[in-house]
Amino acid sequence: MNVTTPANGSADRRAATLVMACLGAFVAYLPVTTVAVSLPAIQSALGATTAQLSWVQDAFVLPMAAFILTAGVVGDVHGRKKVFQAGLLFSAAGAVVALTAQSVQVLWIGQALAGLGAATLLPITLALISHAVPDPRERGKFIGLWATSLMAALAVGPIVAGVILDHFAWRWIYLLAIPVSLLATVFAARLLTDSRASYGRRLDWPGQITATLAVTALVYGVIEGGADSFTAPKVLTALAVAVVAGVAFVLAERRSDSPMLDLALFRSPAFTATTLVAMIAFLALIGFFFLLSLYFGMVQQLDTLQAGWRMLVVTACAILVGGPVGRLMHRVSARVLITGGLVVASASLFSLTGVGADTSFVSLAWRLAPLGLGMGAVMTPMTATAVASVPHHLAGMAAAGNNAFRQLGGALGPAVLGALLTTRALDSFPAHLADAGMTGAAGERIATAADQGGLGAVAALDLGADTGRVMGALGEAFLDGLRLCLTVAGSLTLLAAVVAVVLLRRPGSAGAGHTQVAASGGAGGAASVKVVEV
């Protein structure tokens, strides 16, 4: 096998790799908040229900969770440079489809293509960095900049969407990704040196098929269960398929001599901790962005740009703290940074349960800022610890595994929290209508419309002089659901902090039971993983 050796001490080569990796990460994450803040406009233009809006988000995140592991293997086998360029082209193609979508179903297809591009870019960009920078200490700085580029995409997205929606239709929010992706593809051809894994790997089709089936069935079951009923036959079938496919994935990976995710990696407490933290934290974070966008649009009646400035508080604070945290990683343990960040983020989510329809920007900002600071403190050490917890040549697999579980959490976020929001809001809506004086046939008609078409369907009704009272009742019902979701999100983030405290033990400390993952030759020259207690 032809294997390109790392750039031996070439600062220019490492700088070029860092620039392209950060640009790829930026392209991958740009649709997350760009679309999230535009959901009210998309709902209004396409007449989408709350469940359909959840699928707009999840059509992007699902391929990320399902194909990240495979993308890492494809890069190892066929060359990371080519796969990096393919990811950029998928992102551009998805943006083109979404830009021309005339229905929510076509928009799902565009989002799915963009998500496939992101699934390709995330593990490959980390693998490029790991290949170019083998020294763990120096690599930590590069990963810090990589994580900052992710947060920069989350920060830029709402502002770009707000400016565009002030002047044009919602579909033009996808325009920026097209030239950026195409230009990055051209520059990658000139700046990147191709590399492959230094040991035999091949595609793991049983693992890929079972993983995709398990993730898709799980998210479908959660979304449809929230929109309909968790006892509905299609929901029970989907959840059963998810369980069976999940078990089949574990069995397939245990038997494969070239698994896309070697389960022995989970014997490393550091890898297990960061993977669980990534999944739980992103479930709360991405789900929160989904809810926050709806809160700004449906309750506070803000336009997209106003909502974008408020979301910027979270992402700007995350970027602000990302650089210093990257430098602190060699002085402060990952356990302290990750746990502390999660506790701060959890406190922020709990404080947000006090918001109302008329909460001011300043009152909201002091609640949102700690969320950004906390998540910014978590991102870099979480990713760097996952990569550093395994031997260098397995860094790509570790990065892909960590990203896969992170995106699984991101896919479940809008699904789980969206289902909780809808269920709680619809339960309390009739009572709020009665409090607003909307009783009898009129109140029943409005409540029925909400039950059948979701909360967004109420805004489409011709309410005449009753519009103010009905929308006020709708806002109060939404806030009931939002408070429940924030309590759940805050509790999940706190749970992630507990996981970090328990599993992220200091290497070398007395009784720490430090675990090191090592590699050995497997059948056919493929690398297998074993765990050695040291």
Short mmCIF file of C-alpha atoms in Angstrom, two decimals:
data_model
loop_
_atom_site.label_atom_id
_atom_site.label_comp_id
_atom_site.label_asym_id
_atom_site.label_seq_id
_atom_site.Cartn_x
_atom_site.Cartn_y
_atom_site.Cartn_z
CA MET A 1 0.00 0.00 0.00
CA ASN A 2 1.26 3.46 -0.82
CA VAL A 3 1.35 5.52 2.33
CA THR A 4 2.36 9.16 2.39
CA THR A 5 4.52 9.94 5.38
CA PRO A 6 3.68 12.93 7.54
CA ALA A 7 5.12 16.27 6.66
CA ASN A 8 8.44 15.98 8.47
CA GLY A 9 8.70 19.22 10.36
CA SER A 10 7.24 21.22 7.51
CA ALA A 11 5.53 24.20 9.13
CA ASP A 12 4.06 25.26 5.79
CA ARG A 13 2.56 21.84 5.19
CA ARG A 14 1.07 21.69 8.68
CA ALA A 15 -0.34 25.21 8.30
CA ALA A 16 -1.94 24.30 4.96
CA THR A 17 -3.43 21.16 6.48
CA LEU A 18 -4.81 23.14 9.42
CA VAL A 19 -6.38 25.76 7.15
CA MET A 20 -8.09 23.14 4.98
CA ALA A 21 -9.20 21.09 8.01
CA CYS A 22 -10.72 24.16 9.66
CA LEU A 23 -12.41 25.19 6.41
CA GLY A 24 -13.85 21.69 6.03
CA ALA A 25 -15.15 21.74 9.60
CA PHE A 26 -16.68 25.19 8.98
CA VAL A 27 -18.49 23.95 5.86
CA ALA A 28 -19.70 20.85 7.73
CA TYR A 29 -21.29 22.77 10.61
CA LEU A 30 -22.53 25.88 8.78
CA PRO A 31 -26.03 24.43 8.11
CA VAL A 32 -26.67 23.64 11.80
CA THR A 33 -27.60 27.10 13.11
CA THR A 34 -28.23 28.62 9.67
CA VAL A 35 -31.18 26.28 9.30
CA ALA A 36 -32.13 26.25 13.00
CA VAL A 37 -32.72 30.00 13.12
CA SER A 38 -34.65 29.85 9.82
CA LEU A 39 -37.13 27.19 10.94
CA PRO A 40 -40.03 29.61 11.55
CA ALA A 41 -39.60 31.04 8.03
CA ILE A 42 -39.37 27.53 6.55
CA GLN A 43 -42.45 26.45 8.48
CA SER A 44 -44.43 29.43 7.25
CA ALA A 45 -43.33 29.06 3.62
CA LEU A 46 -43.78 25.30 3.33
CA GLY A 47 -46.61 24.78 5.84
CA ALA A 48 -44.55 22.24 7.78
CA THR A 49 -45.67 20.68 11.05
CA THR A 50 -43.43 20.58 14.14
CA ALA A 51 -42.56 16.94 13.37
CA GLN A 52 -41.64 17.86 9.78
CA LEU A 53 -39.44 20.65 11.11
CA SER A 54 -37.70 18.13 13.34
CA TRP A 55 -36.96 16.11 10.22
CA VAL A 56 -35.48 19.20 8.52
CA GLN A 57 -32.86 19.23 11.28
CA ASP A 58 -32.54 15.46 11.54
CA ALA A 59 -32.31 14.88 7.79
CA PHE A 60 -28.98 16.69 8.12
CA VAL A 61 -27.78 15.16 11.38
CA LEU A 62 -28.82 11.56 10.71
CA PRO A 63 -26.34 10.92 7.85
CA MET A 64 -23.66 12.49 10.03
CA ALA A 65 -24.30 9.95 12.77
CA ALA A 66 -24.78 7.01 10.39
CA PHE A 67 -21.87 7.50 7.97
CA ILE A 68 -19.08 9.19 9.97
CA LEU A 69 -17.46 5.86 10.84
CA THR A 70 -17.57 4.65 7.25
CA ALA A 71 -16.15 7.92 5.96
CA GLY A 72 -13.15 7.48 8.21
CA VAL A 73 -12.56 3.96 6.86
CA VAL A 74 -12.97 5.10 3.23
CA GLY A 75 -10.38 7.81 3.86
CA ASP A 76 -7.98 5.27 5.38
CA VAL A 77 -8.41 2.93 2.40
CA HIS A 78 -8.72 5.24 -0.61
CA GLY A 79 -6.93 8.39 0.54
CA ARG A 80 -8.06 11.18 2.83
CA LYS A 81 -7.52 13.99 0.34
CA LYS A 82 -9.94 12.49 -2.19
CA VAL A 83 -12.56 11.77 0.48
CA PHE A 84 -12.17 15.32 1.85
CA GLN A 85 -12.91 16.72 -1.63
CA ALA A 86 -15.87 14.36 -2.00
CA GLY A 87 -17.30 15.65 1.28
CA LEU A 88 -17.07 19.22 0.04
CA LEU A 89 -18.87 18.28 -3.19
CA PHE A 90 -21.65 16.51 -1.26
CA SER A 91 -22.07 19.67 0.84
CA ALA A 92 -22.33 21.80 -2.30
CA ALA A 93 -24.81 19.39 -3.91
CA GLY A 94 -26.99 19.38 -0.80
CA ALA A 95 -27.03 23.18 -0.75
CA VAL A 96 -28.07 23.25 -4.42
CA VAL A 97 -30.97 20.83 -3.83
CA ALA A 98 -32.16 22.72 -0.73
CA LEU A 99 -31.84 26.05 -2.56
CA THR A 100 -34.23 24.84 -5.26
CA ALA A 101 -36.64 22.91 -2.96
CA GLN A 102 -40.34 23.61 -3.41
CA SER A 103 -41.53 21.22 -0.69
CA VAL A 104 -40.37 20.11 2.72
CA GLN A 105 -39.70 16.62 1.36
CA VAL A 106 -37.22 17.93 -1.24
CA LEU A 107 -35.65 20.06 1.48
CA TRP A 108 -35.07 16.87 3.47
CA ILE A 109 -33.15 15.43 0.51
CA GLY A 110 -30.94 18.52 0.29
CA GLN A 111 -30.32 18.42 4.02
CA ALA A 112 -29.46 14.72 3.82
CA LEU A 113 -26.88 15.32 1.07
CA ALA A 114 -25.33 18.14 3.08
CA GLY A 115 -25.32 15.87 6.13
CA LEU A 116 -23.54 13.19 4.12
CA GLY A 117 -20.94 15.80 3.21
CA ALA A 118 -20.54 16.75 6.86
CA ALA A 119 -20.25 13.07 7.82
CA THR A 120 -17.36 12.81 5.39
CA LEU A 121 -15.63 16.04 6.39
CA LEU A 122 -15.61 15.74 10.19
CA PRO A 123 -13.56 12.54 10.64
CA ILE A 124 -11.35 13.27 7.62
CA THR A 125 -10.38 16.74 8.85
CA LEU A 126 -9.35 15.30 12.22
CA ALA A 127 -7.48 12.45 10.50
CA LEU A 128 -5.62 14.99 8.34
CA ILE A 129 -4.55 16.86 11.48
CA SER A 130 -3.52 13.66 13.27
CA HIS A 131 -1.45 12.58 10.26
CA ALA A 132 0.28 15.94 9.82
CA VAL A 133 0.87 16.52 13.55
CA PRO A 134 1.83 13.26 15.29
CA ASP A 135 3.04 14.98 18.48
CA PRO A 136 0.10 14.90 20.97
CA ARG A 137 0.97 18.22 22.61
CA GLU A 138 1.18 20.13 19.35
CA ARG A 139 -1.82 18.26 17.96
CA GLY A 140 -3.92 19.51 20.90
CA LYS A 141 -3.38 23.11 19.74
CA PHE A 142 -4.44 22.22 16.20
CA ILE A 143 -7.55 20.43 17.48
CA GLY A 144 -8.35 23.53 19.53
CA LEU A 145 -8.36 25.63 16.37
CA TRP A 146 -10.40 22.95 14.60
CA ALA A 147 -13.01 23.05 17.38
CA THR A 148 -13.03 26.86 17.20
CA SER A 149 -13.85 26.66 13.49
CA LEU A 150 -16.86 24.47 14.35
CA MET A 151 -18.10 27.07 16.80
CA ALA A 152 -17.40 29.85 14.28
CA ALA A 153 -19.74 28.13 11.83
CA LEU A 154 -22.41 27.96 14.54
CA ALA A 155 -21.84 31.67 15.24
CA VAL A 156 -21.89 32.87 11.63
CA GLY A 157 -24.93 30.81 10.61
CA PRO A 158 -27.67 32.79 12.40
CA ILE A 159 -26.30 36.17 11.29
CA VAL A 160 -25.99 35.07 7.66
CA ALA A 161 -29.52 33.66 7.76
CA GLY A 162 -30.89 36.80 9.42
CA VAL A 163 -29.38 39.16 6.84
CA ILE A 164 -30.60 36.97 3.96
CA LEU A 165 -34.14 36.55 5.31
CA ASP A 166 -34.45 40.30 5.79
CA HIS A 167 -34.14 40.74 2.02
CA PHE A 168 -34.76 37.40 0.31
CA ALA A 169 -36.66 34.11 0.60
CA TRP A 170 -35.54 31.46 3.11
CA ARG A 171 -33.99 29.21 0.44
CA TRP A 172 -31.10 31.64 -0.15
CA ILE A 173 -29.62 30.74 3.23
CA TYR A 174 -28.02 27.80 1.38
CA LEU A 175 -26.21 29.95 -1.16
CA LEU A 176 -23.03 30.64 0.86
CA ALA A 177 -22.14 26.95 1.21
CA ILE A 178 -21.94 26.44 -2.56
CA PRO A 179 -19.01 28.75 -3.51
CA VAL A 180 -17.19 28.06 -0.22
CA SER A 181 -17.35 24.29 -0.80
CA LEU A 182 -16.31 24.52 -4.44
CA LEU A 183 -13.42 26.88 -3.75
CA ALA A 184 -12.24 24.67 -0.88
CA THR A 185 -12.28 21.68 -3.26
CA VAL A 186 -9.99 23.53 -5.66
CA PHE A 187 -7.60 24.70 -2.93
CA ALA A 188 -7.48 21.18 -1.43
CA ALA A 189 -6.17 19.85 -4.75
CA ARG A 190 -3.19 22.20 -4.48
CA LEU A 191 -2.54 22.37 -0.74
CA LEU A 192 -3.22 18.91 0.70
CA THR A 193 -0.94 15.91 0.55
CA ASP A 194 -2.84 12.63 0.35
CA SER A 195 -2.46 10.07 3.11
CA ARG A 196 -3.82 6.64 3.99
CA ALA A 197 -3.79 4.33 6.98
CA SER A 198 -0.50 2.60 7.60
CA TYR A 199 -2.18 -0.75 8.19
CA GLY A 200 -4.68 -2.89 6.32
CA ARG A 201 -8.29 -1.72 6.51
CA ARG A 202 -11.31 -2.43 4.38
CA LEU A 203 -14.93 -1.40 4.32
CA ASP A 204 -17.14 -3.02 6.94
CA TRP A 205 -20.46 -3.40 5.15
CA PRO A 206 -22.30 -5.40 7.88
CA GLY A 207 -21.32 -2.76 10.42
CA GLN A 208 -22.33 0.11 8.14
CA ILE A 209 -25.72 -1.34 7.25
CA THR A 210 -26.68 -2.25 10.82
CA ALA A 211 -25.45 1.11 12.21
CA THR A 212 -27.41 3.09 9.63
CA LEU A 213 -30.55 1.05 10.26
CA ALA A 214 -30.26 1.37 14.04
CA VAL A 215 -29.71 5.15 14.05
CA THR A 216 -32.42 5.90 11.47
CA ALA A 217 -35.01 3.66 13.12
CA LEU A 218 -34.30 5.12 16.56
CA VAL A 219 -34.63 8.75 15.48
CA TYR A 220 -37.69 8.00 13.32
CA GLY A 221 -39.38 6.26 16.24
CA VAL A 222 -38.71 9.16 18.62
CA ILE A 223 -39.92 11.84 16.18
CA GLU A 224 -43.05 9.97 15.11
CA GLY A 225 -43.77 8.94 18.68
CA GLY A 226 -43.77 12.59 19.73
CA ALA A 227 -45.94 13.62 16.79
CA ASP A 228 -48.40 10.71 17.14
CA SER A 229 -48.10 8.20 19.98
CA PHE A 230 -45.33 6.01 21.32
CA THR A 231 -47.79 3.11 21.30
CA ALA A 232 -48.54 3.48 17.57
CA PRO A 233 -47.60 0.34 15.59
CA LYS A 234 -45.17 2.17 13.29
CA VAL A 235 -43.37 3.69 16.30
CA LEU A 236 -43.10 0.39 18.18
CA THR A 237 -41.86 -1.28 15.00
CA ALA A 238 -39.22 1.40 14.45
CA LEU A 239 -37.95 1.18 18.03
CA ALA A 240 -37.84 -2.62 17.84
CA VAL A 241 -35.86 -2.42 14.60
CA ALA A 242 -33.46 0.02 16.30
CA VAL A 243 -32.83 -2.43 19.15
CA VAL A 244 -32.36 -5.43 16.85
CA ALA A 245 -30.10 -3.50 14.48
CA GLY A 246 -28.08 -2.15 17.42
CA VAL A 247 -27.46 -5.68 18.73
CA ALA A 248 -26.58 -6.82 15.19
CA PHE A 249 -24.06 -3.98 14.92
CA VAL A 250 -22.32 -5.02 18.12
CA LEU A 251 -22.16 -8.65 16.95
CA ALA A 252 -20.89 -7.63 13.51
CA GLU A 253 -18.13 -5.46 14.98
CA ARG A 254 -17.05 -8.17 17.43
CA ARG A 255 -16.68 -10.71 14.60
CA SER A 256 -15.10 -8.44 11.98
CA ASP A 257 -11.32 -8.54 11.51
CA SER A 258 -11.53 -4.97 10.11
CA PRO A 259 -14.30 -3.24 12.11
CA MET A 260 -15.17 0.37 11.41
CA LEU A 261 -15.42 0.81 15.20
CA ASP A 262 -13.41 -1.67 17.25
CA LEU A 263 -15.42 -2.13 20.44
CA ALA A 264 -12.21 -2.74 22.40
CA LEU A 265 -11.66 1.02 22.26
CA PHE A 266 -14.38 1.34 24.90
CA ARG A 267 -12.12 -0.42 27.39
CA SER A 268 -10.29 2.87 27.59
CA PRO A 269 -12.09 4.91 30.28
CA ALA A 270 -10.99 8.16 28.61
CA PHE A 271 -12.42 7.17 25.22
CA THR A 272 -15.64 5.89 26.79
CA ALA A 273 -16.05 9.03 28.89
CA THR A 274 -15.53 11.47 26.03
CA THR A 275 -17.82 9.47 23.75
CA LEU A 276 -20.66 9.44 26.28
CA VAL A 277 -20.10 13.11 27.12
CA ALA A 278 -20.17 14.00 23.42
CA MET A 279 -23.46 12.18 22.83
CA ILE A 280 -25.24 13.51 25.92
CA ALA A 281 -23.96 17.08 25.60
CA PHE A 282 -24.86 17.37 21.91
CA LEU A 283 -28.32 15.94 22.51
CA ALA A 284 -28.89 18.82 24.88
CA LEU A 285 -27.09 21.47 22.79
CA ILE A 286 -28.49 20.79 19.30
CA GLY A 287 -31.94 20.15 20.77
CA PHE A 288 -31.65 23.45 22.62
CA PHE A 289 -30.83 25.38 19.43
CA PHE A 290 -33.92 23.83 17.80
CA LEU A 291 -36.14 24.93 20.71
CA LEU A 292 -34.54 28.36 21.00
CA SER A 293 -35.27 29.14 17.35
CA LEU A 294 -38.94 28.23 17.82
CA TYR A 295 -39.10 30.29 21.03
CA PHE A 296 -37.81 33.39 19.26
CA GLY A 297 -40.18 32.93 16.34
CA MET A 298 -43.39 31.65 17.96
CA VAL A 299 -43.29 33.28 21.40
CA GLN A 300 -41.24 36.46 21.09
CA GLN A 301 -42.25 37.07 17.45
CA LEU A 302 -38.70 38.11 16.48
CA ASP A 303 -37.43 38.21 12.94
CA THR A 304 -34.54 35.96 11.94
CA LEU A 305 -31.80 38.56 12.33
CA GLN A 306 -32.97 39.49 15.83
CA ALA A 307 -32.99 35.80 16.74
CA GLY A 308 -29.55 35.41 15.17
CA TRP A 309 -28.01 38.10 17.37
CA ARG A 310 -29.36 36.37 20.45
CA MET A 311 -28.02 32.98 19.37
CA LEU A 312 -24.66 34.65 18.73
CA VAL A 313 -24.32 35.13 22.50
CA VAL A 314 -23.92 31.36 22.90
CA THR A 315 -21.53 30.73 20.02
CA ALA A 316 -19.44 33.87 20.51
CA CYS A 317 -18.81 32.95 24.15
CA ALA A 318 -17.84 29.43 23.07
CA ILE A 319 -15.33 30.85 20.57
CA LEU A 320 -14.01 33.29 23.17
CA VAL A 321 -13.16 30.55 25.63
CA GLY A 322 -12.00 27.97 23.05
CA GLY A 323 -8.50 29.43 22.52
CA PRO A 324 -7.56 29.80 26.21
CA VAL A 325 -8.89 26.31 26.95
CA GLY A 326 -6.68 24.86 24.22
CA ARG A 327 -3.64 26.44 25.91
CA LEU A 328 -4.78 25.31 29.37
CA MET A 329 -5.02 21.66 28.38
CA HIS A 330 -1.38 20.99 29.30
CA ARG A 331 -1.74 22.65 32.71
CA VAL A 332 -5.26 21.66 33.76
CA SER A 333 -6.59 18.11 33.44
CA ALA A 334 -9.26 17.30 30.89
CA ARG A 335 -11.38 15.99 33.75
CA VAL A 336 -11.51 19.43 35.38
CA LEU A 337 -12.11 21.31 32.10
CA ILE A 338 -14.84 18.99 30.82
CA THR A 339 -16.63 18.59 34.14
CA GLY A 340 -16.45 22.30 34.93
CA GLY A 341 -17.73 23.26 31.49
CA LEU A 342 -20.66 20.85 31.71
CA VAL A 343 -21.67 22.08 35.17
CA VAL A 344 -21.66 25.70 33.94
CA ALA A 345 -23.68 24.73 30.84
CA SER A 346 -26.17 22.82 33.00
CA ALA A 347 -26.64 25.81 35.31
CA SER A 348 -27.31 27.98 32.25
CA LEU A 349 -30.00 25.62 30.95
CA PHE A 350 -31.72 25.50 34.34
CA SER A 351 -31.64 29.32 34.57
CA LEU A 352 -33.40 29.56 31.20
CA THR A 353 -36.51 27.94 32.69
CA GLY A 354 -37.28 31.41 34.04
CA VAL A 355 -37.71 33.07 30.62
CA GLY A 356 -41.10 34.31 29.47
CA ALA A 357 -42.71 35.85 26.43
CA ASP A 358 -41.44 39.33 27.29
CA THR A 359 -37.93 38.44 28.52
CA SER A 360 -35.53 41.17 27.41
CA PHE A 361 -32.33 40.66 25.44
CA VAL A 362 -30.18 41.55 28.45
CA SER A 363 -32.06 39.19 30.75
CA LEU A 364 -31.73 36.43 28.17
CA ALA A 365 -28.05 37.14 27.44
CA TRP A 366 -26.80 36.55 30.98
CA ARG A 367 -28.51 33.16 30.89
CA LEU A 368 -27.21 32.23 27.44
CA ALA A 369 -23.59 33.35 27.91
CA PRO A 370 -22.66 30.64 30.47
CA LEU A 371 -23.98 27.99 28.07
CA GLY A 372 -21.51 29.14 25.43
CA LEU A 373 -18.67 29.40 27.94
CA GLY A 374 -19.40 25.93 29.28
CA MET A 375 -19.64 24.24 25.89
CA GLY A 376 -16.53 26.08 24.68
CA ALA A 377 -14.63 24.66 27.65
CA VAL A 378 -15.79 21.13 26.76
CA MET A 379 -15.29 20.90 22.97
CA THR A 380 -11.49 20.97 22.65
CA PRO A 381 -10.49 18.73 25.59
CA MET A 382 -13.30 16.30 24.76
CA THR A 383 -12.08 15.81 21.17
CA ALA A 384 -8.37 15.89 22.02
CA THR A 385 -8.80 13.35 24.84
CA ALA A 386 -10.70 10.94 22.59
CA VAL A 387 -7.93 11.09 19.98
CA ALA A 388 -5.09 10.90 22.51
CA SER A 389 -6.61 7.95 24.40
CA VAL A 390 -5.60 5.50 21.64
CA PRO A 391 -2.39 4.81 19.69
CA HIS A 392 -1.56 7.31 16.96
CA HIS A 393 -2.54 5.04 14.07
CA LEU A 394 -6.00 4.52 15.62
CA ALA A 395 -6.59 8.25 16.10
CA GLY A 396 -8.77 8.38 12.99
CA MET A 397 -11.03 5.59 14.25
CA ALA A 398 -11.25 7.22 17.68
CA ALA A 399 -12.09 10.62 16.16
CA ALA A 400 -14.72 9.06 13.90
CA GLY A 401 -16.26 7.12 16.80
CA ASN A 402 -16.38 10.20 19.00
CA ASN A 403 -17.96 12.23 16.19
CA ALA A 404 -20.46 9.48 15.40
CA PHE A 405 -21.82 9.40 18.94
CA ARG A 406 -21.74 13.21 19.07
CA GLN A 407 -23.93 13.38 15.97
CA LEU A 408 -26.20 10.61 17.26
CA GLY A 409 -26.81 12.87 20.25
CA GLY A 410 -27.31 15.79 17.87
CA ALA A 411 -29.87 13.79 15.88
CA LEU A 412 -31.74 12.74 19.00
CA GLY A 413 -31.74 16.30 20.41
CA PRO A 414 -34.43 17.84 18.17
CA ALA A 415 -36.28 14.51 18.13
CA VAL A 416 -36.43 13.96 21.89
CA LEU A 417 -36.84 17.57 22.97
CA GLY A 418 -39.20 18.31 20.07
CA ALA A 419 -41.40 15.39 21.13
CA LEU A 420 -41.40 16.54 24.75
CA LEU A 421 -42.19 20.11 23.71
CA THR A 422 -45.08 19.12 21.47
CA THR A 423 -46.61 16.71 23.98
CA ARG A 424 -46.45 19.11 26.93
CA ALA A 425 -47.57 22.16 24.94
CA LEU A 426 -50.55 20.39 23.37
CA ASP A 427 -51.61 19.06 26.77
CA SER A 428 -51.66 22.53 28.32
CA PHE A 429 -52.95 24.50 25.30
CA PRO A 430 -56.71 23.97 25.93
CA ALA A 431 -56.36 25.24 29.52
CA HIS A 432 -54.50 28.36 28.35
CA LEU A 433 -57.18 28.94 25.70
CA ALA A 434 -59.84 28.77 28.41
CA ASP A 435 -57.85 31.21 30.57
CA ALA A 436 -57.77 33.58 27.59
CA GLY A 437 -61.57 33.37 27.26
CA MET A 438 -61.54 31.09 24.20
CA THR A 439 -64.10 28.48 25.20
CA GLY A 440 -66.88 26.57 23.48
CA ALA A 441 -66.80 25.75 19.76
CA ALA A 442 -64.18 28.39 18.94
CA GLY A 443 -61.73 27.08 21.51
CA GLU A 444 -62.40 23.51 20.47
CA ARG A 445 -61.72 24.33 16.80
CA ILE A 446 -58.38 25.90 17.65
CA ALA A 447 -57.31 23.08 19.98
CA THR A 448 -58.25 20.50 17.34
CA ALA A 449 -56.18 22.33 14.70
CA ALA A 450 -53.20 22.23 17.05
CA ASP A 451 -53.68 18.51 17.75
CA GLN A 452 -53.88 17.65 14.05
CA GLY A 453 -51.31 20.03 12.57
CA GLY A 454 -49.01 20.94 15.44
CA LEU A 455 -48.49 24.28 17.18
CA GLY A 456 -47.53 26.01 13.94
CA ALA A 457 -50.95 25.23 12.44
CA VAL A 458 -52.61 27.68 14.87
CA ALA A 459 -50.80 30.63 13.33
CA ALA A 460 -52.28 29.74 9.93
CA LEU A 461 -55.88 29.99 11.18
CA ASP A 462 -58.05 33.01 10.43
CA LEU A 463 -58.57 34.18 14.01
CA GLY A 464 -59.74 37.72 13.36
CA ALA A 465 -60.11 39.81 16.52
CA ASP A 466 -59.15 36.81 18.67
CA THR A 467 -55.64 36.57 17.21
CA GLY A 468 -53.95 38.27 20.17
CA ARG A 469 -55.63 36.11 22.79
CA VAL A 470 -55.03 32.87 20.91
CA MET A 471 -51.37 33.62 20.20
CA GLY A 472 -50.90 34.56 23.84
CA ALA A 473 -52.34 31.20 24.90
CA LEU A 474 -50.15 29.47 22.32
CA GLY A 475 -47.08 31.23 23.70
CA GLU A 476 -47.89 30.16 27.26
CA ALA A 477 -48.41 26.55 26.13
CA PHE A 478 -45.09 26.66 24.28
CA LEU A 479 -43.35 27.98 27.40
CA ASP A 480 -44.76 25.07 29.42
CA GLY A 481 -43.14 22.68 26.94
CA LEU A 482 -39.94 24.71 26.78
CA ARG A 483 -39.48 24.66 30.56
CA LEU A 484 -39.87 20.89 30.62
CA CYS A 485 -37.33 20.52 27.81
CA LEU A 486 -34.83 22.86 29.48
CA THR A 487 -35.13 20.88 32.72
CA VAL A 488 -34.44 17.65 30.81
CA ALA A 489 -31.55 19.22 28.86
CA GLY A 490 -30.00 20.63 32.04
CA SER A 491 -30.33 17.26 33.79
CA LEU A 492 -28.71 15.45 30.85
CA THR A 493 -25.79 17.89 30.83
CA LEU A 494 -25.35 17.36 34.56
CA LEU A 495 -25.39 13.60 33.93
CA ALA A 496 -22.60 14.08 31.38
CA ALA A 497 -20.60 15.92 34.07
CA VAL A 498 -21.03 12.94 36.42
CA VAL A 499 -19.81 10.61 33.66
CA ALA A 500 -16.72 12.78 33.19
CA VAL A 501 -15.97 12.80 36.94
CA VAL A 502 -16.29 9.02 37.24
CA LEU A 503 -14.45 7.91 34.08
CA LEU A 504 -11.88 10.63 33.40
CA ARG A 505 -9.33 9.64 35.99
CA ARG A 506 -5.84 11.12 36.06
CA PRO A 507 -3.27 8.86 34.41
CA GLY A 508 -0.68 7.61 36.82
CA SER A 509 -2.60 8.50 39.97
CA ALA A 510 -2.70 5.91 42.69
CA GLY A 511 -5.31 3.34 42.01
CA ALA A 512 -6.42 5.11 38.87
CA GLY A 513 -6.37 1.92 36.90
CA HIS A 514 -5.10 3.80 33.88
CA THR A 515 -5.89 1.96 30.68
CA GLN A 516 -3.89 2.10 27.49
CA VAL A 517 -5.18 0.86 24.15
CA ALA A 518 -2.61 -0.90 22.01
CA ALA A 519 -2.62 -2.44 18.56
CA SER A 520 -1.59 -5.83 17.36
CA GLY A 521 -1.58 -7.51 14.00
CA GLY A 522 -4.78 -9.31 13.17
CA ALA A 523 -5.75 -11.72 10.46
CA GLY A 524 -4.80 -10.67 7.00
CA GLY A 525 -2.55 -7.90 8.29
CA ALA A 526 -5.44 -5.86 9.63
CA ALA A 527 -4.95 -4.15 12.95
CA SER A 528 -6.91 -5.38 15.89
CA VAL A 529 -7.13 -3.66 19.23
CA LYS A 530 -6.34 -4.97 22.66
CA VAL A 531 -6.28 -3.19 25.98
CA VAL A 532 -3.36 -3.38 28.35
CA GLU A 533 -3.62 -2.34 32.00
CA VAL A 534 -0.56 -0.31 33.03
#
